[in-house]
Amino acid sequence: MMYIIAEIGINFNGSLENCFKMIDIAVETGCHAAKFQFFSAKNMYPMSAGQLDWKDAEKEYSYDIYEAVKNFELPPEWLDQLIPYCESKNIDFMASVFDIEGLEYLVRKGIKKIKLSSYTITHLPLIEAAAKTKLPIILSTGGATLAEVEDAVRCVQTYHSDIALLHCSIKYPTPLNEVNMGVLDTLKFAFPKIAIGYSDHTFEVSDAPIQAVYLGATVIEKHITLDKKMEGPDHFFALEPQELARMVSDIHKARIAYLNNNFVIDKNIYGSSLKICHEHEKYLRNFCYMTLFAKRNIKKGEVITPEDLIILRPAKKERGLDPKYLNLFKEQTITAKKDISFEDSITWDLILG
């Protein structure tokens, strides 16, 4: 049984009407879930995250990271319309969640599954909170090492075993020769009792998803858009409605071929089976994998409590300690060895020596 997720993400461009249109497209093309991203700028990046300059095939962009993320937020009050709308259309409402506050809000609203992005795979406090809900979890693994995936899986399995792991690359878009679909074989070998899948960020409609199915994937996720030319960073590599319909059809045909053992693996797409952070993923891993920051000014000699810290993406700022080290501040008395300013990343030299 395949499970196909239409990743609407931030591609609704601030319009509730676009949300409904894109849910309808997901339904009409035979997808099983319509997925958004549920985040707030204050829980995702420091206000001092910096300026981002980038370009796609058509335009150049320059913007303040924190302010841009605010513009991409899905208003929480919209969930009271979007969730029932999905239910009325017999499609799962899903939303990637990035912080515990957002997770708790979605759970109160009655979500049935939890989606965690690659950028939260080392955010063990969030993964534990998600696991405690006992809801099924779909976890993307882009940019992570096998050891980090194992830490996340163990964290979930402390509470339940209903988890699916999605291979993906955190390069947007991903060239076919950098997909490294062979990682699915590694995930199958390392976690034989866990469902596997693939979150696709390639330009091509279905080349990579088909190969994922041939390797045993039962979950496929792909970004969608109303029009590739719309303003925003995730439109140009997303699928327009006719392309999405073709991908869904191709996936079902690939599943039949897989069950009949009548398929050929593309060596170019298979690539490497190593579950590591590949060179082309390192920039976004450093930019987006979450880390500990100070929520206030902390003077030298002061005790640092968990309430003094927040877990955010560093963007242009220095990386600090991984989120799992938040427990140190719960279990031990840790004092600041230097003055720490608001939104400074928490590094070892600030608390040791």
CSV table of C-alpha atoms in Angstrom, one decimal:
chain,number,residue,atom,x,y,z
A,1,MET,CA,0.0,0.0,0.0
A,2,MET,CA,1.5,3.3,-1.1
A,3,TYR,CA,1.0,6.5,0.9
A,4,ILE,CA,1.6,9.7,-1.2
A,5,ILE,CA,2.0,13.1,0.5
A,6,ALA,CA,1.4,16.3,-1.5
A,7,GLU,CA,3.7,18.8,0.2
A,8,ILE,CA,2.0,22.2,0.0
A,9,GLY,CA,4.5,23.5,2.5
A,10,ILE,CA,4.7,27.3,2.2
A,11,ASN,CA,3.5,27.4,-1.4
A,12,PHE,CA,0.1,28.8,-0.5
A,13,ASN,CA,1.7,32.2,-0.6
A,14,GLY,CA,-0.3,33.6,2.3
A,15,SER,CA,-3.7,32.8,0.8
A,16,LEU,CA,-6.3,30.6,2.5
A,17,GLU,CA,-8.0,30.3,-0.9
A,18,ASN,CA,-4.8,28.8,-2.3
A,19,CYS,CA,-4.7,26.3,0.6
A,20,PHE,CA,-8.1,25.0,-0.4
A,21,LYS,CA,-7.2,24.9,-4.1
A,22,MET,CA,-4.1,22.9,-3.4
A,23,ILE,CA,-5.9,20.4,-1.1
A,24,ASP,CA,-8.4,19.9,-3.9
A,25,ILE,CA,-5.5,19.2,-6.3
A,26,ALA,CA,-4.1,16.7,-3.9
A,27,VAL,CA,-7.5,15.0,-3.7
A,28,GLU,CA,-8.1,15.0,-7.4
A,29,THR,CA,-4.7,13.5,-8.2
A,30,GLY,CA,-5.1,10.6,-5.7
A,31,CYS,CA,-2.8,11.7,-3.0
A,32,HIS,CA,-3.4,10.4,0.5
A,33,ALA,CA,-2.3,13.5,2.5
A,34,ALA,CA,-2.0,17.2,2.0
A,35,LYS,CA,0.8,18.6,4.1
A,36,PHE,CA,1.7,22.1,5.3
A,37,GLN,CA,4.5,23.3,7.5
A,38,PHE,CA,3.5,24.7,10.9
A,39,PHE,CA,6.1,27.0,12.4
A,40,SER,CA,6.6,30.4,13.9
A,41,ALA,CA,9.6,32.6,13.3
A,42,LYS,CA,10.2,33.1,17.0
A,43,ASN,CA,10.6,29.3,17.5
A,44,MET,CA,12.6,28.7,14.3
A,45,TYR,CA,15.3,31.4,13.9
A,46,PRO,CA,17.0,34.0,16.1
A,47,MET,CA,15.9,37.5,15.2
A,48,SER,CA,19.6,38.1,14.5
A,49,ALA,CA,19.7,35.2,12.0
A,50,GLY,CA,21.1,37.4,9.3
A,51,GLN,CA,20.5,38.2,5.6
A,52,LEU,CA,20.0,35.6,2.9
A,53,ASP,CA,21.0,36.2,-0.7
A,54,TRP,CA,20.2,33.5,-3.3
A,55,LYS,CA,19.0,33.1,-6.8
A,56,ASP,CA,17.0,30.5,-8.9
A,57,ALA,CA,16.9,30.2,-12.6
A,58,GLU,CA,14.8,33.3,-13.0
A,59,LYS,CA,15.4,35.8,-10.2
A,60,GLU,CA,17.7,37.0,-7.4
A,61,TYR,CA,16.5,37.3,-3.9
A,62,SER,CA,17.8,39.1,-0.8
A,63,TYR,CA,15.9,39.2,2.5
A,64,ASP,CA,16.1,39.2,6.3
A,65,ILE,CA,15.8,35.6,7.3
A,66,TYR,CA,13.7,36.1,10.4
A,67,GLU,CA,11.2,38.6,8.7
A,68,ALA,CA,10.9,36.3,5.7
A,69,VAL,CA,10.0,33.3,7.8
A,70,LYS,CA,7.3,35.4,9.5
A,71,ASN,CA,5.8,36.0,6.1
A,72,PHE,CA,5.7,32.2,5.4
A,73,GLU,CA,3.9,31.2,8.6
A,74,LEU,CA,0.6,29.3,8.4
A,75,PRO,CA,-1.8,31.2,10.6
A,76,PRO,CA,-2.9,28.9,13.5
A,77,GLU,CA,-6.5,30.0,13.2
A,78,TRP,CA,-6.7,28.6,9.6
A,79,LEU,CA,-6.4,25.1,11.0
A,80,ASP,CA,-10.0,25.3,12.2
A,81,GLN,CA,-11.0,25.4,8.5
A,82,LEU,CA,-8.2,23.4,6.9
A,83,ILE,CA,-8.4,20.3,9.1
A,84,PRO,CA,-12.2,19.9,8.7
A,85,TYR,CA,-11.9,20.6,5.0
A,86,CYS,CA,-9.4,17.8,4.6
A,87,GLU,CA,-11.7,15.5,6.5
A,88,SER,CA,-14.6,16.4,4.3
A,89,LYS,CA,-12.5,15.5,1.2
A,90,ASN,CA,-11.3,12.2,2.8
A,91,ILE,CA,-7.6,13.2,2.7
A,92,ASP,CA,-5.3,13.3,5.7
A,93,PHE,CA,-4.3,16.8,6.9
A,94,MET,CA,-0.6,16.9,7.8
A,95,ALA,CA,1.8,19.6,8.9
A,96,SER,CA,5.5,19.3,9.5
A,97,VAL,CA,6.2,20.6,13.0
A,98,PHE,CA,9.4,22.2,14.2
A,99,ASP,CA,9.0,22.9,17.9
A,100,ILE,CA,7.1,21.6,21.0
A,101,GLU,CA,4.8,24.5,21.2
A,102,GLY,CA,3.6,23.9,17.6
A,103,LEU,CA,3.4,20.2,18.2
A,104,GLU,CA,1.1,20.6,21.3
A,105,TYR,CA,-1.1,23.0,19.3
A,106,LEU,CA,-1.5,20.5,16.4
A,107,VAL,CA,-2.3,17.7,18.8
A,108,ARG,CA,-5.0,19.8,20.5
A,109,LYS,CA,-6.5,20.4,17.0
A,110,GLY,CA,-6.7,16.6,16.4
A,111,ILE,CA,-4.0,15.7,13.9
A,112,LYS,CA,-3.8,12.0,13.2
A,113,LYS,CA,-0.1,11.8,12.2
A,114,ILE,CA,3.1,13.8,13.0
A,115,LYS,CA,5.6,14.8,10.3
A,116,LEU,CA,9.1,15.8,11.4
A,117,SER,CA,11.4,17.3,8.9
A,118,SER,CA,15.1,16.5,8.4
A,119,TYR,CA,16.0,19.7,10.2
A,120,THR,CA,14.6,18.3,13.5
A,121,ILE,CA,16.1,14.9,13.4
A,122,THR,CA,18.7,15.9,16.1
A,123,HIS,CA,16.0,17.8,18.1
A,124,LEU,CA,15.5,14.9,20.5
A,125,PRO,CA,13.4,16.9,22.9
A,126,LEU,CA,10.8,17.5,20.1
A,127,ILE,CA,11.0,13.9,18.9
A,128,GLU,CA,10.4,12.6,22.5
A,129,ALA,CA,7.5,14.9,22.9
A,130,ALA,CA,6.0,13.7,19.6
A,131,ALA,CA,6.6,10.1,20.5
A,132,LYS,CA,4.8,10.6,23.9
A,133,THR,CA,1.6,11.5,22.0
A,134,LYS,CA,1.6,7.9,20.6
A,135,LEU,CA,0.6,9.2,17.2
A,136,PRO,CA,2.3,7.7,14.1
A,137,ILE,CA,5.5,9.6,13.1
A,138,ILE,CA,6.9,10.2,9.7
A,139,LEU,CA,10.5,11.4,10.0
A,140,SER,CA,12.7,12.7,7.2
A,141,THR,CA,16.4,12.0,7.4
A,142,GLY,CA,18.1,14.3,5.0
A,143,GLY,CA,21.6,15.4,5.9
A,144,ALA,CA,21.8,13.1,8.9
A,145,THR,CA,24.2,10.3,9.7
A,146,LEU,CA,23.1,6.8,10.4
A,147,ALA,CA,24.0,7.2,14.1
A,148,GLU,CA,21.7,10.3,14.3
A,149,VAL,CA,18.8,8.4,12.6
A,150,GLU,CA,19.4,5.6,15.1
A,151,ASP,CA,19.2,8.1,18.0
A,152,ALA,CA,15.9,9.4,16.7
A,153,VAL,CA,14.4,6.0,16.2
A,154,ARG,CA,15.4,4.8,19.6
A,155,CYS,CA,13.8,7.9,21.1
A,156,VAL,CA,10.5,7.1,19.4
A,157,GLN,CA,10.7,3.4,20.2
A,158,THR,CA,10.8,4.2,23.9
A,159,TYR,CA,7.1,5.0,23.5
A,160,HIS,CA,5.9,3.3,20.4
A,161,SER,CA,7.0,1.7,17.1
A,162,ASP,CA,4.7,3.4,14.5
A,163,ILE,CA,7.3,5.2,12.6
A,164,ALA,CA,8.3,5.7,8.9
A,165,LEU,CA,11.7,6.9,7.8
A,166,LEU,CA,12.0,9.0,4.7
A,167,HIS,CA,15.3,9.3,2.8
A,168,CYS,CA,15.8,12.6,1.1
A,169,SER,CA,18.5,15.1,0.2
A,170,ILE,CA,18.5,18.6,1.7
A,171,LYS,CA,19.8,20.2,-1.5
A,172,TYR,CA,17.0,22.1,-3.3
A,173,PRO,CA,16.6,21.0,-6.0
A,174,THR,CA,18.5,17.7,-5.9
A,175,PRO,CA,20.2,16.6,-9.2
A,176,LEU,CA,19.4,13.0,-10.0
A,177,ASN,CA,23.0,12.0,-9.6
A,178,GLU,CA,23.0,13.3,-6.0
A,179,VAL,CA,19.8,11.5,-4.9
A,180,ASN,CA,21.8,8.5,-3.5
A,181,MET,CA,18.7,6.3,-3.4
A,182,GLY,CA,20.9,3.5,-2.2
A,183,VAL,CA,20.4,4.9,1.3
A,184,LEU,CA,17.0,3.1,1.3
A,185,ASP,CA,18.9,-0.2,1.3
A,186,THR,CA,20.9,1.0,4.3
A,187,LEU,CA,17.7,2.1,6.1
A,188,LYS,CA,16.1,-1.3,5.4
A,189,PHE,CA,19.1,-3.2,6.7
A,190,ALA,CA,19.5,-1.0,9.8
A,191,PHE,CA,15.8,-0.8,10.7
A,192,PRO,CA,14.2,-3.9,9.2
A,193,LYS,CA,10.9,-3.5,11.1
A,194,ILE,CA,10.4,0.2,10.1
A,195,ALA,CA,8.6,1.4,7.0
A,196,ILE,CA,10.7,3.4,4.6
A,197,GLY,CA,10.0,6.1,2.1
A,198,TYR,CA,11.4,9.0,0.1
A,199,SER,CA,10.9,12.8,0.2
A,200,ASP,CA,11.7,14.1,-3.3
A,201,HIS,CA,13.3,17.5,-4.1
A,202,THR,CA,14.3,16.8,-7.7
A,203,PHE,CA,13.1,18.8,-10.8
A,204,GLU,CA,12.0,15.6,-12.6
A,205,VAL,CA,8.4,14.5,-12.1
A,206,SER,CA,8.8,10.9,-11.1
A,207,ASP,CA,12.2,9.5,-12.0
A,208,ALA,CA,13.4,9.4,-8.4
A,209,PRO,CA,10.1,8.4,-6.8
A,210,ILE,CA,9.8,5.4,-9.2
A,211,GLN,CA,13.3,4.2,-8.1
A,212,ALA,CA,12.3,4.7,-4.5
A,213,VAL,CA,9.3,2.4,-5.0
A,214,TYR,CA,11.6,-0.2,-6.7
A,215,LEU,CA,13.7,-0.2,-3.5
A,216,GLY,CA,10.8,-0.8,-1.2
A,217,ALA,CA,9.5,2.7,-0.4
A,218,THR,CA,5.9,2.8,0.7
A,219,VAL,CA,5.7,6.6,1.4
A,220,ILE,CA,6.5,9.2,-1.2
A,221,GLU,CA,6.4,13.0,-0.5
A,222,LYS,CA,6.8,15.7,-3.2
A,223,HIS,CA,6.3,19.5,-3.2
A,224,ILE,CA,3.4,20.9,-5.2
A,225,THR,CA,2.5,24.3,-6.6
A,226,LEU,CA,-0.3,26.0,-8.5
A,227,ASP,CA,2.3,27.5,-10.8
A,228,LYS,CA,6.1,27.2,-10.8
A,229,LYS,CA,6.4,30.9,-11.6
A,230,MET,CA,4.8,32.0,-8.4
A,231,GLU,CA,6.9,34.1,-6.0
A,232,GLY,CA,8.7,32.1,-3.3
A,233,PRO,CA,11.7,29.7,-2.8
A,234,ASP,CA,9.8,26.4,-3.1
A,235,HIS,CA,7.8,26.9,-6.3
A,236,PHE,CA,10.3,26.4,-9.0
A,237,PHE,CA,11.1,22.8,-8.3
A,238,ALA,CA,7.6,21.8,-7.2
A,239,LEU,CA,5.0,19.9,-9.3
A,240,GLU,CA,2.1,21.6,-11.0
A,241,PRO,CA,-1.2,19.8,-11.0
A,242,GLN,CA,-0.8,17.8,-14.2
A,243,GLU,CA,2.7,16.8,-13.2
A,244,LEU,CA,1.5,15.6,-9.8
A,245,ALA,CA,-1.2,13.5,-11.5
A,246,ARG,CA,1.5,11.9,-13.6
A,247,MET,CA,3.7,11.2,-10.6
A,248,VAL,CA,0.9,9.5,-8.7
A,249,SER,CA,0.1,7.3,-11.8
A,250,ASP,CA,3.8,6.5,-12.2
A,251,ILE,CA,4.1,5.5,-8.6
A,252,HIS,CA,1.2,3.1,-8.7
A,253,LYS,CA,2.6,1.5,-11.9
A,254,ALA,CA,6.0,1.2,-10.2
A,255,ARG,CA,4.5,-0.5,-7.2
A,256,ILE,CA,2.9,-3.1,-9.5
A,257,ALA,CA,6.3,-3.7,-11.2
A,258,TYR,CA,8.0,-4.0,-7.8
A,259,LEU,CA,5.5,-6.6,-6.5
A,260,ASN,CA,6.0,-8.5,-9.8
A,261,ASN,CA,9.8,-8.2,-9.5
A,262,ASN,CA,9.8,-6.6,-13.0
A,263,PHE,CA,12.0,-3.5,-12.7
A,264,VAL,CA,15.4,-2.1,-13.3
A,265,ILE,CA,17.5,0.0,-10.8
A,266,ASP,CA,19.0,3.2,-12.3
A,267,LYS,CA,22.6,3.2,-11.1
A,268,ASN,CA,22.8,7.0,-11.5
A,269,ILE,CA,19.9,7.5,-9.1
A,270,TYR,CA,20.9,4.7,-6.8
A,271,GLY,CA,24.3,6.4,-6.3
A,272,SER,CA,25.7,5.7,-2.8
A,273,SER,CA,24.2,3.7,0.0
A,274,LEU,CA,26.2,5.6,2.7
A,275,LYS,CA,23.9,7.3,5.2
A,276,ILE,CA,26.1,10.4,5.9
A,277,CYS,CA,25.8,14.1,5.4
A,278,HIS,CA,27.0,14.4,1.8
A,279,GLU,CA,29.1,17.3,0.7
A,280,HIS,CA,26.2,18.9,-1.2
A,281,GLU,CA,24.1,18.9,2.0
A,282,LYS,CA,26.6,20.4,4.4
A,283,TYR,CA,25.6,24.1,3.9
A,284,LEU,CA,21.9,23.6,4.7
A,285,ARG,CA,22.7,21.2,7.5
A,286,ASN,CA,24.8,23.9,9.2
A,287,PHE,CA,22.2,26.5,8.4
A,288,CYS,CA,19.1,24.6,9.5
A,289,TYR,CA,20.0,21.8,12.0
A,290,MET,CA,18.8,23.1,15.3
A,291,THR,CA,21.0,24.2,18.2
A,292,LEU,CA,20.8,25.8,21.7
A,293,PHE,CA,20.6,29.6,22.0
A,294,ALA,CA,20.3,32.0,25.0
A,295,LYS,CA,16.8,33.4,25.6
A,296,ARG,CA,18.2,36.3,27.7
A,297,ASN,CA,21.4,38.0,28.7
A,298,ILE,CA,23.3,35.7,31.1
A,299,LYS,CA,26.1,37.1,33.3
A,300,LYS,CA,29.3,35.3,34.0
A,301,GLY,CA,28.8,33.0,37.1
A,302,GLU,CA,25.0,32.8,36.7
A,303,VAL,CA,23.4,29.4,36.8
A,304,ILE,CA,21.9,28.5,33.3
A,305,THR,CA,18.5,26.8,33.5
A,306,PRO,CA,16.6,25.1,30.7
A,307,GLU,CA,14.2,28.1,30.8
A,308,ASP,CA,17.1,30.3,29.8
A,309,LEU,CA,17.6,28.4,26.5
A,310,ILE,CA,15.7,28.0,23.3
A,311,ILE,CA,16.3,25.6,20.4
A,312,LEU,CA,16.6,27.3,17.0
A,313,ARG,CA,18.2,27.1,13.6
A,314,PRO,CA,21.4,29.0,13.5
A,315,ALA,CA,21.2,30.4,10.0
A,316,LYS,CA,24.2,32.7,9.6
A,317,LYS,CA,25.1,32.5,13.3
A,318,GLU,CA,27.6,30.2,15.0
A,319,ARG,CA,26.4,26.7,15.7
A,320,GLY,CA,26.1,25.7,19.3
A,321,LEU,CA,25.3,22.5,21.2
A,322,ASP,CA,22.9,20.0,19.8
A,323,PRO,CA,19.4,20.0,21.3
A,324,LYS,CA,20.0,16.7,23.2
A,325,TYR,CA,22.3,18.6,25.5
A,326,LEU,CA,19.4,20.5,26.9
A,327,ASN,CA,19.2,17.7,29.5
A,328,LEU,CA,22.5,18.8,30.9
A,329,PHE,CA,21.0,22.0,32.1
A,330,LYS,CA,18.1,20.0,33.8
A,331,GLU,CA,20.3,17.4,35.5
A,332,GLN,CA,23.3,19.5,36.5
A,333,THR,CA,24.1,22.9,37.9
A,334,ILE,CA,25.8,24.7,35.0
A,335,THR,CA,27.2,28.2,35.3
A,336,ALA,CA,28.2,30.7,32.6
A,337,LYS,CA,32.0,31.0,32.3
A,338,LYS,CA,31.6,34.2,30.3
A,339,ASP,CA,29.0,36.8,29.8
A,340,ILE,CA,26.4,35.4,27.3
A,341,SER,CA,24.2,37.8,25.3
A,342,PHE,CA,20.6,37.3,24.2
A,343,GLU,CA,20.6,35.0,21.1
A,344,ASP,CA,24.2,33.9,21.5
A,345,SER,CA,24.6,30.2,20.6
A,346,ILE,CA,25.5,28.1,23.6
A,347,THR,CA,28.9,26.6,22.9
A,348,TRP,CA,31.1,24.4,25.2
A,349,ASP,CA,33.6,27.3,25.8
A,350,LEU,CA,30.7,29.3,27.4
A,351,ILE,CA,30.0,26.6,30.1
A,352,LEU,CA,33.4,24.7,30.5
A,353,GLY,CA,36.8,25.8,31.6
